[in-house]
Coordinates of C-alpha atoms and ligand atoms in Angstrom, one line a residue:
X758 CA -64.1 -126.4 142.2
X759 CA -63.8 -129.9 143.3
X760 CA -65.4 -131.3 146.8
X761 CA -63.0 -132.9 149.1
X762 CA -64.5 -135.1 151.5
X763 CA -61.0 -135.4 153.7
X764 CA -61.7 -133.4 156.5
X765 CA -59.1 -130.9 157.5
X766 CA -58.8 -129.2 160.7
X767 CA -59.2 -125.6 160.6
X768 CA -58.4 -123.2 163.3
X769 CA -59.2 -119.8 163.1
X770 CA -58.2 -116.9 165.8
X771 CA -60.3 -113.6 165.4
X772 CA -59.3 -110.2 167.3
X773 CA -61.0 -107.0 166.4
X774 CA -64.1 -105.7 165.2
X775 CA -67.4 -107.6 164.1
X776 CA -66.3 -106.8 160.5
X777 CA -63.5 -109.5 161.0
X778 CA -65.8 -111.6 163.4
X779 CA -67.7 -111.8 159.9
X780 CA -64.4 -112.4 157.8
X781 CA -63.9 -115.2 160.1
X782 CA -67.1 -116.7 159.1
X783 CA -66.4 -116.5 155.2
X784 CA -63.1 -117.6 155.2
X785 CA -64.1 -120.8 157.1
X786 CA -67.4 -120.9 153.9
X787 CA -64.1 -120.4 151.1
X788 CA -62.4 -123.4 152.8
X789 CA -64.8 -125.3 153.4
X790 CA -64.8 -127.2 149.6
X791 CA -61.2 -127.8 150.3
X792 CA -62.3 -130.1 153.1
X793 CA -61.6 -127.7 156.1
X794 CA -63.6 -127.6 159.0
X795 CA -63.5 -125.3 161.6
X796 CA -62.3 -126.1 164.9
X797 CA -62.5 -124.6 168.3
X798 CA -58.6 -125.1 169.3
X799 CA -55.4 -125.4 167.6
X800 CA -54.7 -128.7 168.7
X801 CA -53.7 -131.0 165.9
X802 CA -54.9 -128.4 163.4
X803 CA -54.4 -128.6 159.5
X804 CA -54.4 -124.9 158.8
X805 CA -54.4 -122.2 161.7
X806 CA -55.2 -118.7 160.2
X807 CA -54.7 -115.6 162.6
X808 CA -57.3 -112.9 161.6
X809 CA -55.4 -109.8 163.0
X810 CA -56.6 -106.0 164.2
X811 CA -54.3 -103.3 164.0
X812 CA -56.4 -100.3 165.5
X813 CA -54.6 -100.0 168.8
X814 CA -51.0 -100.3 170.6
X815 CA -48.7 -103.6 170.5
X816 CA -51.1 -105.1 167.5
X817 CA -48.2 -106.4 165.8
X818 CA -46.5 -107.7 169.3
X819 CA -49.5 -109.5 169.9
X820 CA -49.7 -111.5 166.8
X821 CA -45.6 -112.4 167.1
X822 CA -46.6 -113.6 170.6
X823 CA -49.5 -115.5 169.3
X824 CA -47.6 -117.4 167.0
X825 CA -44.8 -118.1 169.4
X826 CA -47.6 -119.3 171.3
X827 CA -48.9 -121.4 168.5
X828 CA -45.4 -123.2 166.9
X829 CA -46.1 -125.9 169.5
X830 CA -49.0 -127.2 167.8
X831 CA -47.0 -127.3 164.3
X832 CA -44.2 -128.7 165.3
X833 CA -45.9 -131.5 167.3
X834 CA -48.2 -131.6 164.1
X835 CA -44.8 -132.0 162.0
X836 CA -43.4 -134.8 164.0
X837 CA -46.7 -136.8 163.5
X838 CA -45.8 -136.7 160.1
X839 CA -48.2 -133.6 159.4
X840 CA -48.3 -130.6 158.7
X841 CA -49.9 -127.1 159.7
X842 CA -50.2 -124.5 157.3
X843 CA -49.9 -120.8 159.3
X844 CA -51.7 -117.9 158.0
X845 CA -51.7 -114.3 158.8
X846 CA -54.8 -112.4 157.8
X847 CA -56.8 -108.7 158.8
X848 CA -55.3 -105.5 159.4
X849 CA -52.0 -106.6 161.1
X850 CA -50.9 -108.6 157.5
X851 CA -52.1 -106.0 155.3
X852 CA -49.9 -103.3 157.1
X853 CA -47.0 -105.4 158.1
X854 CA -47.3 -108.5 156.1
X855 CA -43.5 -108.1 154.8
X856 CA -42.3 -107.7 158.3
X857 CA -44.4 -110.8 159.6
X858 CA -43.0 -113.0 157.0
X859 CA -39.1 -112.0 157.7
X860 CA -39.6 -111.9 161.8
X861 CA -41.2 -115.5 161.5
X862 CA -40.1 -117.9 158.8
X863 CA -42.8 -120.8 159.8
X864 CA -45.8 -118.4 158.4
X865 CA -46.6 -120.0 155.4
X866 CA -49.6 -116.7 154.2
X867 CA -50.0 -113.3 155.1
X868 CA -52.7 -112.1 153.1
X869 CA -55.1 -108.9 153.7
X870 CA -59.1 -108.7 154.3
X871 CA -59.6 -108.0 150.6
X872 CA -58.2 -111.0 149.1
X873 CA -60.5 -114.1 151.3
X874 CA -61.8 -114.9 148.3
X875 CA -58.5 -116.2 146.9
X876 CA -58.0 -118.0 149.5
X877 CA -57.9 -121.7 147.8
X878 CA -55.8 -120.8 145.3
X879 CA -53.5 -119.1 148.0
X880 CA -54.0 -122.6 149.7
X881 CA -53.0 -124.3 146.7
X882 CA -49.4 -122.1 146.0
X883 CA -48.7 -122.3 150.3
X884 CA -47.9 -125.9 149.9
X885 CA -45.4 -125.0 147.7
X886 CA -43.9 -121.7 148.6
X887 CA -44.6 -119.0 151.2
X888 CA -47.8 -116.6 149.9
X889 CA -48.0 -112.9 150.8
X890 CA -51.0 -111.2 149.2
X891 CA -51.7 -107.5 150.3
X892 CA -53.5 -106.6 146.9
X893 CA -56.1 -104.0 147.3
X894 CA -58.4 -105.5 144.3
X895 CA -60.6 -103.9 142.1
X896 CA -63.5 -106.5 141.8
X897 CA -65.1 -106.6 145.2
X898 CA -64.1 -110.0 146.9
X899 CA -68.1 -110.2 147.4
X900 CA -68.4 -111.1 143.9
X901 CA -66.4 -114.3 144.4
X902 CA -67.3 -115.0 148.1
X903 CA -69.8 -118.4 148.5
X904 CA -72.9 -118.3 149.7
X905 CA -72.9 -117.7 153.7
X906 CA -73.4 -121.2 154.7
X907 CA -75.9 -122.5 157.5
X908 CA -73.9 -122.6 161.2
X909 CA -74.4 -118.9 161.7
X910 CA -76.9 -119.2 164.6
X911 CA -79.6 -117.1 165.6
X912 CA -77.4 -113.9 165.7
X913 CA -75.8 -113.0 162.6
X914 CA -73.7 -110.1 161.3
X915 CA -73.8 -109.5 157.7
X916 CA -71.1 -106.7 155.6
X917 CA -72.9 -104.4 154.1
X918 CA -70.3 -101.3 153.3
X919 CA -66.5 -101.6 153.7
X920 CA -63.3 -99.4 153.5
X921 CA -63.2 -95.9 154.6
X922 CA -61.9 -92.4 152.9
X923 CA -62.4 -90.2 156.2
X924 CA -59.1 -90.7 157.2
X925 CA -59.1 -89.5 160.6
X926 CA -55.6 -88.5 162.4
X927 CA -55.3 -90.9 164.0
X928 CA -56.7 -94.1 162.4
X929 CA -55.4 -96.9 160.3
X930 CA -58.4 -98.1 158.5
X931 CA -58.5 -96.5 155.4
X932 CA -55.1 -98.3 155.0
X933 CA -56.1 -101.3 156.2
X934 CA -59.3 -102.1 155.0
X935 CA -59.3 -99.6 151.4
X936 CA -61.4 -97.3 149.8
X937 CA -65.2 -96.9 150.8
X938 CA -67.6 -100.1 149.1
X939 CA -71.0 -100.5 149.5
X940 CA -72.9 -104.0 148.2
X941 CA -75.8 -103.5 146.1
X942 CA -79.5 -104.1 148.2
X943 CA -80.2 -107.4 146.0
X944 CA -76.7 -108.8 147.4
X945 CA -77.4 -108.3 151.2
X946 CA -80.9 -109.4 150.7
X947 CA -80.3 -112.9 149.0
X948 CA -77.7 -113.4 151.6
X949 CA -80.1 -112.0 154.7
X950 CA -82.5 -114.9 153.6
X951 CA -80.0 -117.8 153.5
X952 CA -79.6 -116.3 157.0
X953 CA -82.9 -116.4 158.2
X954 CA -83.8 -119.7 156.8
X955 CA -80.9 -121.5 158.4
X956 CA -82.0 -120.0 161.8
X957 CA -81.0 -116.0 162.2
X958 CA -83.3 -114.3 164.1
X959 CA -81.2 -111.0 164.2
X960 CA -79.0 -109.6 161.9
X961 CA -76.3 -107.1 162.5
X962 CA -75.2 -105.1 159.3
X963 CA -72.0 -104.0 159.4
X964 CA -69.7 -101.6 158.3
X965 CA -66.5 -99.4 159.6
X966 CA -69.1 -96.3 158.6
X967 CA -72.2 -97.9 158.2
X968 CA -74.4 -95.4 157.8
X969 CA -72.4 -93.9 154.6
X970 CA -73.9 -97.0 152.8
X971 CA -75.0 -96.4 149.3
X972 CA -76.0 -99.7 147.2
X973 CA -77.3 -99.9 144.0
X974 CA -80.9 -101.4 144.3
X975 CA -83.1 -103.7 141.8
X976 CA -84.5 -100.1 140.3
X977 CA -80.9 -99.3 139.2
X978 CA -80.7 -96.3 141.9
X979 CA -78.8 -95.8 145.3
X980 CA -80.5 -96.9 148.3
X981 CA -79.0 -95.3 151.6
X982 CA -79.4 -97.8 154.8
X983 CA -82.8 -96.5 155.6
X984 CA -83.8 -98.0 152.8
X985 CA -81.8 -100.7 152.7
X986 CA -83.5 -101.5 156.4
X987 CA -86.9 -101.1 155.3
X988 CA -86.1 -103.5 152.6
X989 CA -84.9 -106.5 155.0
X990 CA -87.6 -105.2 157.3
X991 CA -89.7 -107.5 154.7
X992 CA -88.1 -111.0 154.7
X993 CA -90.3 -112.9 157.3
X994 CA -88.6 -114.7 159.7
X995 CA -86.2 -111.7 160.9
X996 CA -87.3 -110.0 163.4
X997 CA -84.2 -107.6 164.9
X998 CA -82.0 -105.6 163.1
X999 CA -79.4 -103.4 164.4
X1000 CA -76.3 -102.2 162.7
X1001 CA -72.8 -100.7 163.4
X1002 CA -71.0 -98.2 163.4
X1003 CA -72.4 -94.8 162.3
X1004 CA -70.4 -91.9 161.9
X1005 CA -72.5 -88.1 162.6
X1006 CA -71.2 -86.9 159.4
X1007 CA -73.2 -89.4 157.8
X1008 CA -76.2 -89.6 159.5
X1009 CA -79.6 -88.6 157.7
X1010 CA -83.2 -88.1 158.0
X1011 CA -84.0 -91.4 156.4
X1012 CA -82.7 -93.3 158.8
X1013 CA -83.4 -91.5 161.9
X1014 CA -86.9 -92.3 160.8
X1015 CA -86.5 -95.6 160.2
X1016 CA -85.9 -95.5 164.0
X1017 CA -89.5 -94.1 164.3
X1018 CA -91.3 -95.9 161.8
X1019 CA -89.5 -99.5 161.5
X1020 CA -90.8 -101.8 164.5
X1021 CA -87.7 -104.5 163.6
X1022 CA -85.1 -102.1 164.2
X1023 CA -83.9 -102.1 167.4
X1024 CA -83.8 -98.7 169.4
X1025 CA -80.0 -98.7 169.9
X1026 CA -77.4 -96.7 167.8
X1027 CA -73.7 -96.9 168.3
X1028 CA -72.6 -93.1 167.0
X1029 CA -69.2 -92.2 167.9
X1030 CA -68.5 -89.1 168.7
X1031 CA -64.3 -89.5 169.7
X1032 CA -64.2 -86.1 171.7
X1033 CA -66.3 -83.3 172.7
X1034 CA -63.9 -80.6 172.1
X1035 CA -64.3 -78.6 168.8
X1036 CA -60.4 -78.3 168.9
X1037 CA -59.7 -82.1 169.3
X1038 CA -62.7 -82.9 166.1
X1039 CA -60.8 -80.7 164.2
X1040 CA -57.1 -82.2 164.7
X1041 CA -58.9 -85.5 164.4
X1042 CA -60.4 -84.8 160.5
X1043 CA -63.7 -85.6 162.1
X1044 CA -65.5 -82.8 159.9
X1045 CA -68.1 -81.9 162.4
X1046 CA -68.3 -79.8 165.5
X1047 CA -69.5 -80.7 169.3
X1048 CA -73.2 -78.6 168.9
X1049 CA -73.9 -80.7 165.4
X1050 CA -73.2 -84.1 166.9
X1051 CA -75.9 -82.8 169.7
X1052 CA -78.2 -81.9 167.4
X1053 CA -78.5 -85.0 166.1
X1054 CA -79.0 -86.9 169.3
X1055 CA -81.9 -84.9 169.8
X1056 CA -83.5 -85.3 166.6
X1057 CA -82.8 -89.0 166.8
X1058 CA -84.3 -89.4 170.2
X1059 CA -87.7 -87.1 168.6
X1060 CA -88.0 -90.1 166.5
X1061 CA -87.3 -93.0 168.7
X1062 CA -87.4 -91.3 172.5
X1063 CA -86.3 -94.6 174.1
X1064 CA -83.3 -95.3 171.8
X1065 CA -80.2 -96.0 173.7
X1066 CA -77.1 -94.5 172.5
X1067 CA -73.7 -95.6 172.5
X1068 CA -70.2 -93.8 171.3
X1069 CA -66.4 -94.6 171.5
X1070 CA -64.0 -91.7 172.9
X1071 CA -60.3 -91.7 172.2
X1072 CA -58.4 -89.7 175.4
X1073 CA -55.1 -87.8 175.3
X1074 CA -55.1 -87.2 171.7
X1075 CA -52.2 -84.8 170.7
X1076 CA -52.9 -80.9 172.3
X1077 CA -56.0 -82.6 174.3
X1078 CA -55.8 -79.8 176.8
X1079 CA -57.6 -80.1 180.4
X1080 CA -60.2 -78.0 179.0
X1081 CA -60.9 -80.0 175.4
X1082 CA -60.8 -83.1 178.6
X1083 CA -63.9 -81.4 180.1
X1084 CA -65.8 -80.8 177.5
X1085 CA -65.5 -84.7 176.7
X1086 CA -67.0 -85.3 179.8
X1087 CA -69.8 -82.3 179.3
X1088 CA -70.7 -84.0 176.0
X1089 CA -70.9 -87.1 177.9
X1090 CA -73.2 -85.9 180.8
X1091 CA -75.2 -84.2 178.1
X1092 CA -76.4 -87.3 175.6
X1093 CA -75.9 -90.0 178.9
X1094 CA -75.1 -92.7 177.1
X1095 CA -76.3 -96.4 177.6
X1096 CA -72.8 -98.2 176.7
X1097 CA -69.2 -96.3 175.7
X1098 CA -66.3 -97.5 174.7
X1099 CA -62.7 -95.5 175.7
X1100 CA -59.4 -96.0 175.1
X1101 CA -56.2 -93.5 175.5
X1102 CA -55.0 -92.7 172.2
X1103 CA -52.4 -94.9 170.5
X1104 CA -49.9 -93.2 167.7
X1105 CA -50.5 -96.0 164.9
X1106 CA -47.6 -95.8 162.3
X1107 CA -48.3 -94.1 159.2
X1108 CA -51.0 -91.8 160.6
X1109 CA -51.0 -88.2 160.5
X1110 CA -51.5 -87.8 164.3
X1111 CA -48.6 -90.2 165.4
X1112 CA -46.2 -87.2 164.1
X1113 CA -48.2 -84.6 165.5
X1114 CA -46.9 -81.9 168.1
X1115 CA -47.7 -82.1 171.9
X1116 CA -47.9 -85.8 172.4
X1117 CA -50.1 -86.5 175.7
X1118 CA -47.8 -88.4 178.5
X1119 CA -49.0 -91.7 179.6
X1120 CA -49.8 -90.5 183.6
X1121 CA -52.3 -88.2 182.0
X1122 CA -53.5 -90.6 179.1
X1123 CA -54.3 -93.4 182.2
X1124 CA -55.7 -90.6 184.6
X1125 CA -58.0 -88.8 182.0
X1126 CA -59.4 -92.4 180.7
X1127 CA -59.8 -93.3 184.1
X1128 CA -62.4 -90.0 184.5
X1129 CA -64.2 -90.7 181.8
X1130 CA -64.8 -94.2 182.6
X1131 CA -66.2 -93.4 185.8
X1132 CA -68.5 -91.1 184.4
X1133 CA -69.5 -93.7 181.6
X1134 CA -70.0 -96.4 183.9
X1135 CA -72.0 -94.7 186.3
X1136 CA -74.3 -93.8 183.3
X1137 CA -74.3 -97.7 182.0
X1138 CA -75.2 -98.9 185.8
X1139 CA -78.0 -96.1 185.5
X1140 CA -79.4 -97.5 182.4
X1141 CA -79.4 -100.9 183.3
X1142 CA -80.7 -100.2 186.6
X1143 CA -83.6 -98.0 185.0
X1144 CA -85.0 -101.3 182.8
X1145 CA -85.4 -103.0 186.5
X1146 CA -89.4 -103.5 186.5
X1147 CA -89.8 -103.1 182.6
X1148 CA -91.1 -106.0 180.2
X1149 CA -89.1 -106.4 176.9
X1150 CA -88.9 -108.7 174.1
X1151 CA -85.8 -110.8 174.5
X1152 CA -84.4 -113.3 171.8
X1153 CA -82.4 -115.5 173.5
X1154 CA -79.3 -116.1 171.6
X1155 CA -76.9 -119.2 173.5
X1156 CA -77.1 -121.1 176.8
X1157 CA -77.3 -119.1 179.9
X1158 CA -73.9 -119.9 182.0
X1159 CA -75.8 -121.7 184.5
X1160 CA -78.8 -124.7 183.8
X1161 CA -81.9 -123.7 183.3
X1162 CA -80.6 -120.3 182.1
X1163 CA -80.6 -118.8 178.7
X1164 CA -78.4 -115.9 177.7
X1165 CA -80.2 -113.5 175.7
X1166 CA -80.0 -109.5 174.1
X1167 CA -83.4 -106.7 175.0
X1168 CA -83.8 -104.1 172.3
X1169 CA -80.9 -101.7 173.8
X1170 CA -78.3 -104.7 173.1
X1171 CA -77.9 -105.6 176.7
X1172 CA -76.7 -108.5 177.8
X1173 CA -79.7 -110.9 179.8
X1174 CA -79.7 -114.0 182.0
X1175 CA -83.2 -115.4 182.3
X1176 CA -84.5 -118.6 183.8
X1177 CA -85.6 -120.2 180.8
X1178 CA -86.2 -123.7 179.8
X1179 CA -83.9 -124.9 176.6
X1180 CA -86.7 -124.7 173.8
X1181 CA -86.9 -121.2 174.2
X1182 CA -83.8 -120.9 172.4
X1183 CA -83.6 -118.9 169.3
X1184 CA -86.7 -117.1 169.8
X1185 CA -88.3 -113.9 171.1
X1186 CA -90.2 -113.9 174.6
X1187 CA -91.1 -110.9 176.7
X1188 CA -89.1 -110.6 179.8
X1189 CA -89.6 -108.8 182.8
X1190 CA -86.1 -107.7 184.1
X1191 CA -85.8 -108.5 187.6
X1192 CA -82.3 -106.8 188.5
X1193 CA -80.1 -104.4 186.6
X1194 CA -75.6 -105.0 187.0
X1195 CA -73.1 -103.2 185.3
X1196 CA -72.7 -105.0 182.8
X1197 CA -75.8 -107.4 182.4
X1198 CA -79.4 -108.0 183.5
X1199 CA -81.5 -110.6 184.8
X1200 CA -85.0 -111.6 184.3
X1201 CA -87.8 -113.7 184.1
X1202 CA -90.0 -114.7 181.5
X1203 CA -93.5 -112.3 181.1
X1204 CA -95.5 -114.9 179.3
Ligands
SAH1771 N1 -65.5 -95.8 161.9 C1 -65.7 -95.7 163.3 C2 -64.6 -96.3 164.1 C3 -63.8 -97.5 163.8 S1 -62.4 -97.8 164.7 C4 -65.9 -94.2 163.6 O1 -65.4 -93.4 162.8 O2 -66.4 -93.9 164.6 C5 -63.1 -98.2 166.3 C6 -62.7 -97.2 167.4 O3 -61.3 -97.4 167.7 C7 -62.8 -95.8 167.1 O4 -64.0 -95.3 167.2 C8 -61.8 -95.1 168.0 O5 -62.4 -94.8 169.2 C9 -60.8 -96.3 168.3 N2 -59.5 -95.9 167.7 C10 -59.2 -95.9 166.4 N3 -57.9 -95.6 166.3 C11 -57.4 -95.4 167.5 C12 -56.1 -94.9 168.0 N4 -55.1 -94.7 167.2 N5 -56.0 -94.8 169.3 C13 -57.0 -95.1 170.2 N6 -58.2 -95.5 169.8 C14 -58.4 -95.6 168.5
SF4_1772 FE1 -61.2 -94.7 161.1 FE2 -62.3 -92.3 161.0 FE3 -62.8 -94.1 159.1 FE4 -63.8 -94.4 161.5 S1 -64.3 -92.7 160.0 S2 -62.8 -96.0 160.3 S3 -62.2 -93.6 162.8 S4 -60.8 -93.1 159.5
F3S1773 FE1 -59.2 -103.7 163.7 FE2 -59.2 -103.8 161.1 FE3 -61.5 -103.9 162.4 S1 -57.9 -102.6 162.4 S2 -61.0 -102.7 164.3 S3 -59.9 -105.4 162.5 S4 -61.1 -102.9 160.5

């Protein structure tokens, strides 16, 4: 491929999970021989590419209003003389690509999260005529991705496993996103080091179900994430690693006790449970039952006792009854979690549950949510508030929002203020918290 050294501005909008976060990041790496540089508005830029999520309600109405939003910049672009190529990527083009390039002529791509590594070539053909690509390829776009490149900062997520055949009710990622993938062990390694030696301190690895990894490693066998941790657990220079987001079917032994045994692996686990109610795990293809998803909590907390836990719950699923309601909150008051996400459930087209009988009203979606985050936020507070006094290793990841401040994460993926002076930056100090909010700490340095 040809270098060219005419800069070109590129402007990239991410909603979503950290999987597309991470998208975001290799697309700008595929552009960037092409001469495009990333830019933090769409002001004057070259090429603005929306990377889309479809997961809840009024996705798609979002993304129409985002480009009304965003036709001013290429039509004051186009009476310059220029001239700003629009792109549609993630899980909104690969489910309604056709539909986005009939509702809004001026998109110029629509192309889905398996085909970045097309991308110039796509380039190339968009000057021409208008591009849709919503291939699900065979050859993993890994293969023909660059080399992360070196402007990743001292927090980094890496894609370890993609794609998902669980097919839960009432999710669209198995659509989306395709078949289950893993990368082999040698893959994520190589590109862990590039990481580390251009400044990451922390890697995240991802995956929509991270823990059903299964890579091929340099001894020609599978490797599950346990061992794929303990692996990067040996490149010097990286001294956190988390990853997200586990699914209790998949959870094993191996790495619950890489919880106990791996000091670099932080004691924080993001397992979502959805519901509490055998009824509602059923209806939702979750494959597992209420007592199972306990069971593991407590084995996982024999190995790691301080580990703080963290799960999403969906409420008013179809047939959620008062009583499958209460045993969400039962499941909640027995695991007491450190962080939760909720959301009322949202019929997604072309999902088994959006077709389902008894269809929860909206009054009781709002109120039930409403319960449960009162509950979960009372547990978050309680957390926070029970670190108050404690000294923890902090790496402190951007500027604080005031001077003198820097932002940082403990081991339980809090959020941290801490008077701190600038060359502190991208390192790990102890911390003694000083004071424990909602939704963030604050501390002062130990050492
Ligand atoms: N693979 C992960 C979840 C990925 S999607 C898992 O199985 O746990 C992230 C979260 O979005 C889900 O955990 C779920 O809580 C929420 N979600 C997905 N589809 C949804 C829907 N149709 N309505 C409401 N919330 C949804
Ligand atoms: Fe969606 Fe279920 Fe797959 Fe998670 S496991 S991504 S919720 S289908
Ligand atoms: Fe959204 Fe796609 Fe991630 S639907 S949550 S961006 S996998």
């Amino acid at each position: 491929m040809t270098t060219n050294t005419n800069t070109k501005k590129l402007f990239i909008k991410t909603w979503g999970c950290q999987m597309n976060v991470y998208d975001s990041n290799r697309m700008a790496d595929v552009l960037a021989p092409l001469g495009y540089k990333p830019v933090n508005a769409p002001e004057g830029a070259d090429m603005i590419i929306l990377n889309t999520c479809h997961i809840r309600e009024k996705a798609t109405d979002k993304v129409f209003s985002e480009l009304g939003r965003l036709r001013t910049h290429m039509e004051s672009k186009k009476a310059e003389g220029g001239r700003t190529l629009m792109a549609v990527a993630g899980c909104v083009a690969q489910a309604e690509g056709d539909f986005i390039m009939e509702r809004a002529p001026y998109v110029d791509m629509v192309f889905g999260p398996q085909t970045y590594h097309e991308l110039p070539q796509m380039v190339m053909k968009a000057t021409g005529e208008r591009v849709v690509n919503t291939e699900m390829p065979t050859q993993s776009k890994f293969d023909h991705l660059p080399q992360e490149n070196d402007n990743q900062g001292v927090t980094a997520f890496l894609s370890v496993q993609e794609g998902c055949d669980k097919f839960c009710t009432f999710c669209v990622v198995p659509y989306t996103r395709g078949t289950e993938f893993s990368r082999s062990v040698n893959e994520i390694i190589e590109e862990s080091k590039v990481l580390v030696k251009a400044g990451a301190r922390e890697i995240t690895l991802l995956g929509q179900n991270v823990n059903a990894y299964h890579g091929t490693g340099k001894d020609g066998k599978t490797h599950k994430l346990g061992s794929l941790i303990a692996q990067l657990a040996e490149i010097d220079g990286l001294e956190c690693i988390r990853y997200l987001t586990s699914h209790p079917r998949d959870m094993e032994q191996e790495l619950i006790d890489a919880h106990r045994d791996i000091p670099k692996l932080m004691p924080f686990m993001h397992l979502p449970i959805q519901s509490g109610s055998d009824n509602i795990l059923k209806a939702m293809n979750r494959k597992h039952k209420a007592d199972k998803y306990r069971d593991i909590i407590a084995d996982v907390k024999k190995a790691r006792p301080d580990i703080a836990m963290s799960s999403d719950f969906i409420v008013g699923f179809p047939g959620e009854t008062d009583q499958d309601f209460e045993d969400t909150l039962q499941i909640v008051r027995d695991v007491t979690y450190a962080f939760a996400y909720s959301f009322k459930y949202s019929p997604r087209p072309g999902t088994p549950a959006a077709n389902m009988q008894g269809q929860i009203h909206e009054n009781v979606k709002k109120e039930r949510l409403q319960r449960l985050q009162t509950l979960l936020n009372e547990q978050q507070i309680a957390f926070n508030q029970g670190c108050v006094g404690k000294i923890m290793p902090v790496l402190f990841d951007r500027k604080g929002s005031r001077d003198g401040q820097l932002h940082g994460r403990t081991p339980y993926n809090q959020s941290i203020h801490v008077e701190a002076p600038e060359n502190k930056y991208g390192n790990l100090y102890k911390v003694m918290v000083r004071d424990g909010q909602a939704n963030s700490l604050t501390g002062e340095l130990a050492e």
